[in-house]
Amino acid sequence: MKTVALKVLGAIAVLWAAATFTFFVQAALPGDRATLILNQDSGQIIKRSDAELAPVNEKFGFDDPIYAQYVNYVAGLAQGDLGTSYRLKAPVTEIIGEQIWPTIFLTIAALIAAWVMALALTLLTAKRGRIPSALGSGYETFTAALPHYWLGVILLVVFAIELQLFPVEGGSSLIGLVLPALTLGIPLAGFLGQVTRDEFEKVLDQPFVTSARARGMGDFGVRWRHALRHAVLPAITLSGWAIGALFSGAVIAEIIFARQGIGNILVTAANMRDIPLVSGIVMLVALIYVVANLLVDLAYRVVDPRIEVSS
Amino acid sequence: MSGALLALPRVQVRFRPGLTLSIALVAFFVIAAIAPSLLTTQDPLKINLGDALQAPSAAHIFGTDQSGRDLYARVVYGARESLFIGLAATALSMSIAFVLGVSAALGNKLTDGAINRFIELLFAFPVLLLSLLFVTVFGAGLTTLIVAVGVGTAPGYARMIRGQVLAVKGSGYVEAAGALGHSYPKVIRRHILPNAMRPLVVLVTLGVGQSIVWASGLAFLGLGVAPPSPEWGALLDAGRTYITQAWWLEVMPGLAIVSFALALTAIGRYVQQRLEGGLQR
Amino acid sequence: MTDLLRVENLRVGFGDTEVVKGISFSLEAGRCLAIVGESGSGKSVTARTLVGLTGGRSQVTADALEFDGRDLRGLRDRQWRDIRGRDIGFILQDALVSLDQLRPIGKEIDEALRLHRYGSREERRKRVLHLLDEVGIPEPLLRVRQLPHELSGGQRQRALIASAIALDPKLIIADEPTTALDVTVQARILHLLERIRDDGSALILISHDLAVVARMADEVAVMRYGEIVERGDAREVLSNPQHAYTRALLDAIPSTHSKGTRLSPGTPHVAPVVERAPRAADTPVLDARGLVKRYAGPDGQTRTVVDDVSFELRAGETLGVVGESGSGKTTTARIALALTEPDGGEVLLNGEPWTAVPEKARRVRRREISVIYQDPLSSFDPRWSVDQILADALPPGVRDPRKRVGELLALVGLEGEHRARRPLQLSGGQRQRVAIARALAPDPSVIVCDEPVSALDVSIQAQVLDLLTDLQEQLGLSYLFISHDLGVIHHMSDRVLVLNEGKVVETGTADEVFFAPREPYTRALVAALPRLEPRQVVRHEEAVPAAT
């Protein structure tokens, strides 16, 4: 219990640091923020008079001393207030609140798909003779190096445009989830598969595997009941890290497949230099990352009961 | 036991088709970056509207774009900027990772804890999102791109370097050197750094490929370097509009990125094997 | 009585190399056959052949391979699986890695029952508890749910044995069942195996340790390079060995009887170069006074691992420090080397304060004391050649380092050709010789030997121990010699310090401590030591090609 409490505290500390980091990146903006907002609204790039700037500065609090802005920002975050979008003039929380769920849904689907593919590949090819092993590990190396945008485009061209098996524009439908989830899942599966395979092969050489065989256990039993559990441990740890990569990929996949989610908002916002919206999304993803890693930590403890005692 | 160790299979000098192909590919791209005119006679910027959106053929092996420019030439000429971005971002992220990883591993408990927290913090910002934040605040451009990718990929390397240094620091030979009366700075210089840094060669190889992948991902979203430049990511971005009519505009530049990244991975793996097995020969 | 197991002309090969070259033996029910050999002898492969676990790449042939009237040749995996666990039980060494770390031990034992469809879930549960009780694990109801790492080494080994005897197999094969265990624990495990044999099972015991075998075996087969060089009644073989290799093996075992003799007759003495006169013998070279070291355990409680330990090491003598795991002997060694700061007490080196002065002041004096580790490989920088390793250890101001390195190599019996090699390219014995050369390089007065031969085969161990003895004579060195092996300690030491749970239990001359122990703990320790009776035959002096 104590360690869990410490982990939660650590997570909060990371979030707070993330907020600080985000804030100072914003504050480092070259030039005047009020001018940026006005120019964005009008689409012109001109110098603004003080009379024009004053109400904007007033509204966003740009005149306050930097520490007051910082305190405001962090206090707002703590209450779930991510600021106000420069462009849409609406609370960031509202804008992304509706769009974050499809993205989370896609991420989870991709994570599950990746695990299923990685485990199947390991169970079927690891230590099963030279050729299956080499094929399996070659496939993993190849897929792990595939960039999301390229894989996504190829899947789109082949399965949606040419074969017309899936809709070209995913929207928010379930069938439209398949290709984006594969886009994210296939490279991750390759990555997790490499790690799991390495560990799996090591475990199969361990004496306890010989012990199990000496009790009369068959090959499948040894793989499924003993080796797999050991082999997934490093992959579980890496899954926590992978959440971040999945969000990066989700942005790209959503753009390629025209899916609902934060991807489109984020890219538009970045193009429009809508700082609160972008940093709001970044903060939200940081939060999700931290929470996901707490869950991963818990999952690790379930699979590896040794942790309770030793730490 | 000793006999078994000695009997380990030696790394034989044999023909490795994958490795040879990888080296050839990397060499190709390096030549493209230095002297692109050696690899193509076409002008990557020459517009020929009559030839717009031609599928790959003998005349244009990668096809042509919406302005009739030869895509192969554009990929070849784009190598310089892409490679530069990859190298610069990797150099940045390795420098950050080196400083963080080494000071965490060699520092006291407090330093280690603080740096570890900081690495965790960086992990909470996925590469692409961090890059988007940078682009939003500082505007799109080459420097932003390099800094964003460099910072974004640093924490992973930092953690690996820290682990490596810690492993060497706790090794028997470091203790043995201390027992011989060598001073700690000398031990760091002669044992810890050389042994811990050997795997870095591999990391750098993999890192360059990864940096190019991330940077072109950003460019794919239209947030990379300005359009006329034939940088690989920019090519991807430009092709996106024509995806339903001209698949090659996306597939071919992507192929360049993927094959380059894969070739580097293969070479990195080979170097790693040699480093691990090499000491036995 | 008919044989339970009959093996004739068994050959096992992997690819082009044959590791078992036509061996034959047989075994009756209720008897124990010990297969003894050093690493690479093929003993473990032989054991695995009997349960069909040599792996897919192996070729096994035999004129006969019969178990309980059944031909084992050419069995398919399905058929083997019926035999394994039910008819033949298999026990591996080091239960920590031989049991699945992530599963409770009860599950592991239950697995053996379940795989052979033994009874209902409830019956199996009862059987598991009964088995735990039978192998002597206290509180079975609690232990059954515990993970391997929560048990002591002895309990783990017992749990592993329980899983192997779960279905009362007719034959039990134990591959080095006590190798990683403390001597008192080892004695109890051997007792357990003896009881199982007395209950009617046949037992094949694979071991590198002739002393362990002497106690248990009815028959002994000595293996070398894949062949059985000698086989017969255990008492006969051990007291009157016919084959030179068996004799060499027996001679190589350091024990209470071997003191003052060479363990590796036939190997050359170190070239008798007198390096320097023995040092003045008045002040002890190492003087430890009331050493205390505490560590905070994982549960936050402080454990005192070294508790008021004092000793003196005089010039030219060997002080043996013996104790079981957790006795604090390695920590004591590290304090003596000033690699660990004591929480109390201090060590004087050659009469001057040593642990009490700052590291800066110690550094120049570090060459007065050096160390030989158990695992030499990890103590060498893998990038460095032997040449570099030794040159690095020379004191500053050596005029001709190259020449000096050559002298050091000659001193430990290595050739010039070893200079350019890296540690990974050397055999275990050679590595330990390089480690010794490195320890000699700074010209120390004391060498701390921390389990220097524990990882070596007995014949290599014999050579290394002889080398250390020779070097001591020539160079007037003092050794602080740490070992868990009482035989080695007795053989090497002038005086002995017995440690238990961080405290000095007993100290005295080696013969006092081993022949007339005063303290109950020492008595128990000495009594638990598996030993060979003194042989009738005088120690042989023939040259036997030593296995390197």
GROMACS .gro file of C-alpha atoms in nm, chain C residues 10 12-14 19-20 42-50 54 175:
model
   17
  602LEU     CA    1   2.509  -4.533  -2.475
  604VAL     CA    2   2.503  -3.905  -2.721
  605GLY     CA    3   2.619  -3.652  -2.974
  606PHE     CA    4   2.540  -3.295  -3.068
  611VAL     CA    5   2.978  -3.596  -2.555
  612VAL     CA    6   2.887  -3.941  -2.424
  634GLY     CA    7   2.915  -3.579  -1.991
  635LYS     CA    8   2.754  -3.671  -1.661
  636SER     CA    9   2.467  -3.425  -1.685
  637VAL     CA   10   2.395  -3.519  -2.045
  638THR     CA   11   2.382  -3.884  -1.937
  639ALA     CA   12   2.128  -3.794  -1.671
  640ARG     CA   13   1.913  -3.606  -1.920
  641THR     CA   14   1.928  -3.891  -2.167
  642LEU     CA   15   1.750  -4.111  -1.914
  646THR     CA   16   1.873  -3.396  -2.439
  767ASP     CA   17   2.177  -3.376  -1.080
   0.00000   0.00000   0.00000
